Amino acid sequence: MMVENVRYAWYALRVRSRHENTVASHLRARGYESFLPLYKCQRRWSDRLKEIELPLFAGYVFCQFNLLDRLPILTVPGVVHVVGVGRTPVAIDETEIAAIQAAVKSGLPRQPWPFLEIGHRVRIEHGPLCGIEGILLGFRGHQRLVLCVTLLQRSVAVQVDEAWVRPTLQEHRACNGRVTSQARSWQPA
């Protein structure tokens, strides 16, 4: 009997607050492919500064599984539900999850970023993120590539070298349906 090598879609799991690492560990222990992208940040403690790793998407863990057999996923301690529309789970776009995985593997500095729908789309032509597309922003003298997960309406900013970036020819539609090539300027607090 031959076993087929089937690749399932990626889904976002909503998890209890601060249970992302526990859920990811349980999923791996049960044989599922899970993905918990992290970033480093400094936190001030009473006597020192400490660098810690936090989830890029707080409250979410990504998992690859057969949607028709999701009960074992939902019984993992800390999992609230599979993200979707109403009660219907929706898979994460493969190019979006691949872009986030490439950003994590690159080792470049990254941080959570507000979700953006309009802006200048760019393609990275050089460096460890070669071939990835996203939205380019300038912040504090550095260039950042914003990668979006549309289903979660969350984004991640990865610091990139300005020389790596080339604009794409694709224009985007704003919320009101008009075609625009203007980037909205946004500065985090």
PDB file of C-alpha atoms in Angstrom:
ATOM      1  CA  MET A   1       0.000   0.000   0.000  1.00  0.00           C
ATOM      2  CA  MET A   2       1.448   3.398  -1.009  1.00  0.00           C
ATOM      3  CA  VAL A   3       1.122   6.444   1.175  1.00  0.00           C
ATOM      4  CA  GLU A   4       0.588   9.707  -0.694  1.00  0.00           C
ATOM      5  CA  ASN A   5       2.651  12.693   0.329  1.00  0.00           C
ATOM      6  CA  VAL A   6      -0.189  15.205   0.728  1.00  0.00           C
ATOM      7  CA  ARG A   7       0.454  18.849   1.608  1.00  0.00           C
ATOM      8  CA  TYR A   8      -2.397  20.418   3.523  1.00  0.00           C
ATOM      9  CA  ALA A   9      -3.247  24.104   3.663  1.00  0.00           C
ATOM     10  CA  TRP A  10      -2.062  26.383   6.467  1.00  0.00           C
ATOM     11  CA  TYR A  11      -4.662  27.677   8.918  1.00  0.00           C
ATOM     12  CA  ALA A  12      -4.437  30.271  11.664  1.00  0.00           C
ATOM     13  CA  LEU A  13      -5.448  29.055  15.097  1.00  0.00           C
ATOM     14  CA  ARG A  14      -6.738  31.578  17.624  1.00  0.00           C
ATOM     15  CA  VAL A  15      -5.196  30.659  20.971  1.00  0.00           C
ATOM     16  CA  ARG A  16      -5.558  31.856  24.542  1.00  0.00           C
ATOM     17  CA  SER A  17      -3.495  34.872  25.515  1.00  0.00           C
ATOM     18  CA  ARG A  18       0.173  33.983  26.109  1.00  0.00           C
ATOM     19  CA  HIS A  19      -0.354  30.320  25.182  1.00  0.00           C
ATOM     20  CA  GLU A  20       1.265  30.478  21.736  1.00  0.00           C
ATOM     21  CA  ASN A  21       4.433  28.532  22.677  1.00  0.00           C
ATOM     22  CA  THR A  22       2.468  25.874  24.563  1.00  0.00           C
ATOM     23  CA  VAL A  23       0.054  25.338  21.664  1.00  0.00           C
ATOM     24  CA  ALA A  24       2.893  25.142  19.115  1.00  0.00           C
ATOM     25  CA  SER A  25       4.696  22.559  21.291  1.00  0.00           C
ATOM     26  CA  HIS A  26       1.551  20.428  21.689  1.00  0.00           C
ATOM     27  CA  LEU A  27       0.906  20.521  17.945  1.00  0.00           C
ATOM     28  CA  ARG A  28       4.461  19.392  17.156  1.00  0.00           C
ATOM     29  CA  ALA A  29       4.186  16.632  19.788  1.00  0.00           C
ATOM     30  CA  ARG A  30       1.029  15.385  18.028  1.00  0.00           C
ATOM     31  CA  GLY A  31       2.869  15.308  14.684  1.00  0.00           C
ATOM     32  CA  TYR A  32       1.432  18.463  13.115  1.00  0.00           C
ATOM     33  CA  GLU A  33       3.455  21.082  11.281  1.00  0.00           C
ATOM     34  CA  SER A  34       3.118  24.297  13.277  1.00  0.00           C
ATOM     35  CA  PHE A  35       4.642  27.711  12.737  1.00  0.00           C
ATOM     36  CA  LEU A  36       5.043  30.323  15.464  1.00  0.00           C
ATOM     37  CA  PRO A  37       6.978  33.314  14.088  1.00  0.00           C
ATOM     38  CA  LEU A  38       8.816  35.239  16.818  1.00  0.00           C
ATOM     39  CA  TYR A  39      10.656  38.535  17.117  1.00  0.00           C
ATOM     40  CA  LYS A  40      13.135  39.889  19.643  1.00  0.00           C
ATOM     41  CA  CYS A  41      12.397  42.908  21.783  1.00  0.00           C
ATOM     42  CA  GLN A  42      13.926  44.489  24.838  1.00  0.00           C
ATOM     43  CA  ARG A  43      11.967  44.731  28.057  1.00  0.00           C
ATOM     44  CA  ARG A  44      12.995  46.728  31.083  1.00  0.00           C
ATOM     45  CA  TRP A  45      12.925  44.845  34.340  1.00  0.00           C
ATOM     46  CA  SER A  46      13.477  46.533  37.678  1.00  0.00           C
ATOM     47  CA  ASP A  47      17.223  45.903  37.621  1.00  0.00           C
ATOM     48  CA  ARG A  48      18.128  45.338  33.939  1.00  0.00           C
ATOM     49  CA  LEU A  49      17.163  45.249  30.290  1.00  0.00           C
ATOM     50  CA  LYS A  50      16.349  41.800  28.967  1.00  0.00           C
ATOM     51  CA  GLU A  51      15.939  40.686  25.370  1.00  0.00           C
ATOM     52  CA  ILE A  52      12.988  38.334  24.954  1.00  0.00           C
ATOM     53  CA  GLU A  53      11.225  36.651  22.054  1.00  0.00           C
ATOM     54  CA  LEU A  54       7.543  37.365  21.525  1.00  0.00           C
ATOM     55  CA  PRO A  55       5.070  36.108  18.883  1.00  0.00           C
ATOM     56  CA  LEU A  56       4.836  38.284  15.776  1.00  0.00           C
ATOM     57  CA  PHE A  57       1.106  37.512  15.725  1.00  0.00           C
ATOM     58  CA  ALA A  58       0.039  37.596  19.369  1.00  0.00           C
ATOM     59  CA  GLY A  59      -2.804  35.165  20.012  1.00  0.00           C
ATOM     60  CA  TYR A  60      -2.239  33.105  16.845  1.00  0.00           C
ATOM     61  CA  VAL A  61      -0.341  29.967  15.820  1.00  0.00           C
ATOM     62  CA  PHE A  62      -0.229  28.691  12.238  1.00  0.00           C
ATOM     63  CA  CYS A  63      -0.794  24.990  11.590  1.00  0.00           C
ATOM     64  CA  GLN A  64      -0.891  22.789   8.508  1.00  0.00           C
ATOM     65  CA  PHE A  65      -3.607  20.132   8.703  1.00  0.00           C
ATOM     66  CA  ASN A  66      -6.497  18.387   6.978  1.00  0.00           C
ATOM     67  CA  LEU A  67      -9.545  20.583   7.537  1.00  0.00           C
ATOM     68  CA  LEU A  68     -11.837  17.525   7.513  1.00  0.00           C
ATOM     69  CA  ASP A  69      -9.920  16.105  10.492  1.00  0.00           C
ATOM     70  CA  ARG A  70      -9.626  19.176  12.737  1.00  0.00           C
ATOM     71  CA  LEU A  71     -10.950  17.759  16.025  1.00  0.00           C
ATOM     72  CA  PRO A  72      -7.448  16.777  17.266  1.00  0.00           C
ATOM     73  CA  ILE A  73      -6.348  20.374  16.623  1.00  0.00           C
ATOM     74  CA  LEU A  74      -9.281  21.855  18.516  1.00  0.00           C
ATOM     75  CA  THR A  75      -8.592  19.629  21.543  1.00  0.00           C
ATOM     76  CA  VAL A  76      -5.062  20.998  22.012  1.00  0.00           C
ATOM     77  CA  PRO A  77      -4.988  22.908  25.322  1.00  0.00           C
ATOM     78  CA  GLY A  78      -5.145  26.643  24.629  1.00  0.00           C
ATOM     79  CA  VAL A  79      -6.668  26.484  21.125  1.00  0.00           C
ATOM     80  CA  VAL A  80      -9.835  28.596  20.916  1.00  0.00           C
ATOM     81  CA  HIS A  81     -10.842  28.064  17.263  1.00  0.00           C
ATOM     82  CA  VAL A  82      -9.651  27.939  13.663  1.00  0.00           C
ATOM     83  CA  VAL A  83      -9.795  31.423  12.129  1.00  0.00           C
ATOM     84  CA  GLY A  84     -12.300  31.850   9.338  1.00  0.00           C
ATOM     85  CA  VAL A  85     -15.475  33.549   8.216  1.00  0.00           C
ATOM     86  CA  GLY A  86     -18.308  32.757  10.593  1.00  0.00           C
ATOM     87  CA  ARG A  87     -17.925  29.102  11.478  1.00  0.00           C
ATOM     88  CA  THR A  88     -16.154  28.258   8.217  1.00  0.00           C
ATOM     89  CA  PRO A  89     -12.336  28.017   8.544  1.00  0.00           C
ATOM     90  CA  VAL A  90     -10.376  29.805   5.813  1.00  0.00           C
ATOM     91  CA  ALA A  91      -6.876  28.761   4.737  1.00  0.00           C
ATOM     92  CA  ILE A  92      -3.993  31.245   4.795  1.00  0.00           C
ATOM     93  CA  ASP A  93      -2.774  32.233   1.334  1.00  0.00           C
ATOM     94  CA  GLU A  94       0.338  30.115   0.582  1.00  0.00           C
ATOM     95  CA  THR A  95       2.363  33.070  -0.697  1.00  0.00           C
ATOM     96  CA  GLU A  96       1.658  35.020   2.500  1.00  0.00           C
ATOM     97  CA  ILE A  97       2.754  32.199   4.830  1.00  0.00           C
ATOM     98  CA  ALA A  98       5.826  31.523   2.631  1.00  0.00           C
ATOM     99  CA  ALA A  99       6.784  35.220   2.854  1.00  0.00           C
ATOM    100  CA  ILE A 100       6.500  35.215   6.668  1.00  0.00           C
ATOM    101  CA  GLN A 101       8.543  31.985   6.866  1.00  0.00           C
ATOM    102  CA  ALA A 102      11.230  33.490   4.604  1.00  0.00           C
ATOM    103  CA  ALA A 103      11.371  36.633   6.751  1.00  0.00           C
ATOM    104  CA  VAL A 104      11.860  34.544   9.912  1.00  0.00           C
ATOM    105  CA  LYS A 105      14.520  32.322   8.285  1.00  0.00           C
ATOM    106  CA  SER A 106      16.402  35.382   6.968  1.00  0.00           C
ATOM    107  CA  GLY A 107      17.370  36.475  10.472  1.00  0.00           C
ATOM    108  CA  LEU A 108      16.700  40.122   9.566  1.00  0.00           C
ATOM    109  CA  PRO A 109      15.243  42.369  12.291  1.00  0.00           C
ATOM    110  CA  ARG A 110      11.441  42.214  12.283  1.00  0.00           C
ATOM    111  CA  GLN A 111       8.556  43.490  14.358  1.00  0.00           C
ATOM    112  CA  PRO A 112       4.740  43.470  14.373  1.00  0.00           C
ATOM    113  CA  TRP A 113       3.243  46.164  12.175  1.00  0.00           C
ATOM    114  CA  PRO A 114      -0.292  47.462  11.665  1.00  0.00           C
ATOM    115  CA  PHE A 115      -2.136  45.881   8.740  1.00  0.00           C
ATOM    116  CA  LEU A 116      -1.938  47.965   5.555  1.00  0.00           C
ATOM    117  CA  GLU A 117      -4.051  47.521   2.451  1.00  0.00           C
ATOM    118  CA  ILE A 118      -2.704  50.314   0.314  1.00  0.00           C
ATOM    119  CA  GLY A 119       0.823  51.463  -0.363  1.00  0.00           C
ATOM    120  CA  HIS A 120       3.645  50.843  -2.747  1.00  0.00           C
ATOM    121  CA  ARG A 121       4.087  47.164  -3.514  1.00  0.00           C
ATOM    122  CA  VAL A 122       7.685  46.160  -4.040  1.00  0.00           C
ATOM    123  CA  ARG A 123       9.621  43.036  -4.885  1.00  0.00           C
ATOM    124  CA  ILE A 124      12.917  42.170  -3.233  1.00  0.00           C
ATOM    125  CA  GLU A 125      15.490  41.479  -5.969  1.00  0.00           C
ATOM    126  CA  HIS A 126      18.571  40.685  -3.827  1.00  0.00           C
ATOM    127  CA  GLY A 127      19.477  39.336  -0.406  1.00  0.00           C
ATOM    128  CA  PRO A 128      17.885  36.614   1.734  1.00  0.00           C
ATOM    129  CA  LEU A 129      14.310  37.710   0.864  1.00  0.00           C
ATOM    130  CA  CYS A 130      14.853  37.626  -2.917  1.00  0.00           C
ATOM    131  CA  GLY A 131      11.548  37.131  -4.742  1.00  0.00           C
ATOM    132  CA  ILE A 132       9.317  38.224  -1.858  1.00  0.00           C
ATOM    133  CA  GLU A 133       6.740  40.958  -2.484  1.00  0.00           C
ATOM    134  CA  GLY A 134       5.341  43.348   0.087  1.00  0.00           C
ATOM    135  CA  ILE A 135       4.709  47.004   0.898  1.00  0.00           C
ATOM    136  CA  LEU A 136       7.708  49.263   1.373  1.00  0.00           C
ATOM    137  CA  LEU A 137       7.791  51.864   4.135  1.00  0.00           C
ATOM    138  CA  GLY A 138      10.476  54.151   5.476  1.00  0.00           C
ATOM    139  CA  PHE A 139      10.797  54.423   9.246  1.00  0.00           C
ATOM    140  CA  ARG A 140      13.497  56.165  11.277  1.00  0.00           C
ATOM    141  CA  GLY A 141      15.911  56.208   8.359  1.00  0.00           C
ATOM    142  CA  HIS A 142      15.546  52.499   7.564  1.00  0.00           C
ATOM    143  CA  GLN A 143      13.567  50.737   4.858  1.00  0.00           C
ATOM    144  CA  ARG A 144      11.015  48.168   5.986  1.00  0.00           C
ATOM    145  CA  LEU A 145       9.164  45.580   3.916  1.00  0.00           C
ATOM    146  CA  VAL A 146       5.678  45.008   5.295  1.00  0.00           C
ATOM    147  CA  LEU A 147       4.357  41.451   4.846  1.00  0.00           C
ATOM    148  CA  CYS A 148       0.632  40.940   5.396  1.00  0.00           C
ATOM    149  CA  VAL A 149      -1.557  38.046   6.486  1.00  0.00           C
ATOM    150  CA  THR A 150      -4.874  39.197   5.035  1.00  0.00           C
ATOM    151  CA  LEU A 151      -7.087  36.759   6.928  1.00  0.00           C
ATOM    152  CA  LEU A 152      -5.787  37.960  10.317  1.00  0.00           C
ATOM    153  CA  GLN A 153      -5.515  41.595   9.177  1.00  0.00           C
ATOM    154  CA  ARG A 154      -2.062  41.698  10.753  1.00  0.00           C
ATOM    155  CA  SER A 155       1.311  42.596   9.295  1.00  0.00           C
ATOM    156  CA  VAL A 156       5.012  42.191  10.016  1.00  0.00           C
ATOM    157  CA  ALA A 157       7.757  44.683   9.115  1.00  0.00           C
ATOM    158  CA  VAL A 158      11.197  43.344   8.149  1.00  0.00           C
ATOM    159  CA  GLN A 159      14.159  45.692   7.821  1.00  0.00           C
ATOM    160  CA  VAL A 160      15.637  45.525   4.306  1.00  0.00           C
ATOM    161  CA  ASP A 161      18.407  47.257   2.382  1.00  0.00           C
ATOM    162  CA  GLU A 162      17.086  49.947   0.011  1.00  0.00           C
ATOM    163  CA  ALA A 163      19.237  48.566  -2.831  1.00  0.00           C
ATOM    164  CA  TRP A 164      17.401  45.204  -2.722  1.00  0.00           C
ATOM    165  CA  VAL A 165      14.008  46.705  -3.572  1.00  0.00           C
ATOM    166  CA  ARG A 166      12.340  47.177  -6.984  1.00  0.00           C
ATOM    167  CA  PRO A 167       8.793  48.508  -7.477  1.00  0.00           C
ATOM    168  CA  THR A 168       6.160  46.214  -8.964  1.00  0.00           C
ATOM    169  CA  LEU A 169       3.930  47.427 -11.783  1.00  0.00           C
ATOM    170  CA  GLN A 170       0.778  46.327 -10.000  1.00  0.00           C
ATOM    171  CA  GLU A 171      -1.537  49.076  -8.757  1.00  0.00           C
ATOM    172  CA  HIS A 172      -3.839  48.556  -5.804  1.00  0.00           C
ATOM    173  CA  ARG A 173      -7.447  49.395  -5.144  1.00  0.00           C
ATOM    174  CA  ALA A 174      -8.246  51.426  -2.096  1.00  0.00           C
ATOM    175  CA  CYS A 175     -11.216  50.558   0.142  1.00  0.00           C
ATOM    176  CA  ASN A 176     -13.534  52.740  -1.936  1.00  0.00           C
ATOM    177  CA  GLY A 177     -12.629  50.852  -5.134  1.00  0.00           C
ATOM    178  CA  ARG A 178     -10.537  53.603  -6.768  1.00  0.00           C
ATOM    179  CA  VAL A 179      -7.183  52.587  -8.211  1.00  0.00           C
ATOM    180  CA  THR A 180      -4.381  54.329  -6.401  1.00  0.00           C
ATOM    181  CA  SER A 181      -0.621  54.255  -6.489  1.00  0.00           C
ATOM    182  CA  GLN A 182      -0.197  56.618  -3.547  1.00  0.00           C
ATOM    183  CA  ALA A 183       1.240  55.234  -0.316  1.00  0.00           C
ATOM    184  CA  ARG A 184      -0.390  56.246   2.925  1.00  0.00           C
ATOM    185  CA  SER A 185       2.184  57.542   5.353  1.00  0.00           C
ATOM    186  CA  TRP A 186       1.962  55.821   8.722  1.00  0.00           C
ATOM    187  CA  GLN A 187       4.162  56.236  11.752  1.00  0.00           C
ATOM    188  CA  PRO A 188       3.895  53.842  14.722  1.00  0.00           C
ATOM    189  CA  ALA A 189       3.473  55.338  18.183  1.00  0.00           C
TER     190      ALA A 189
END
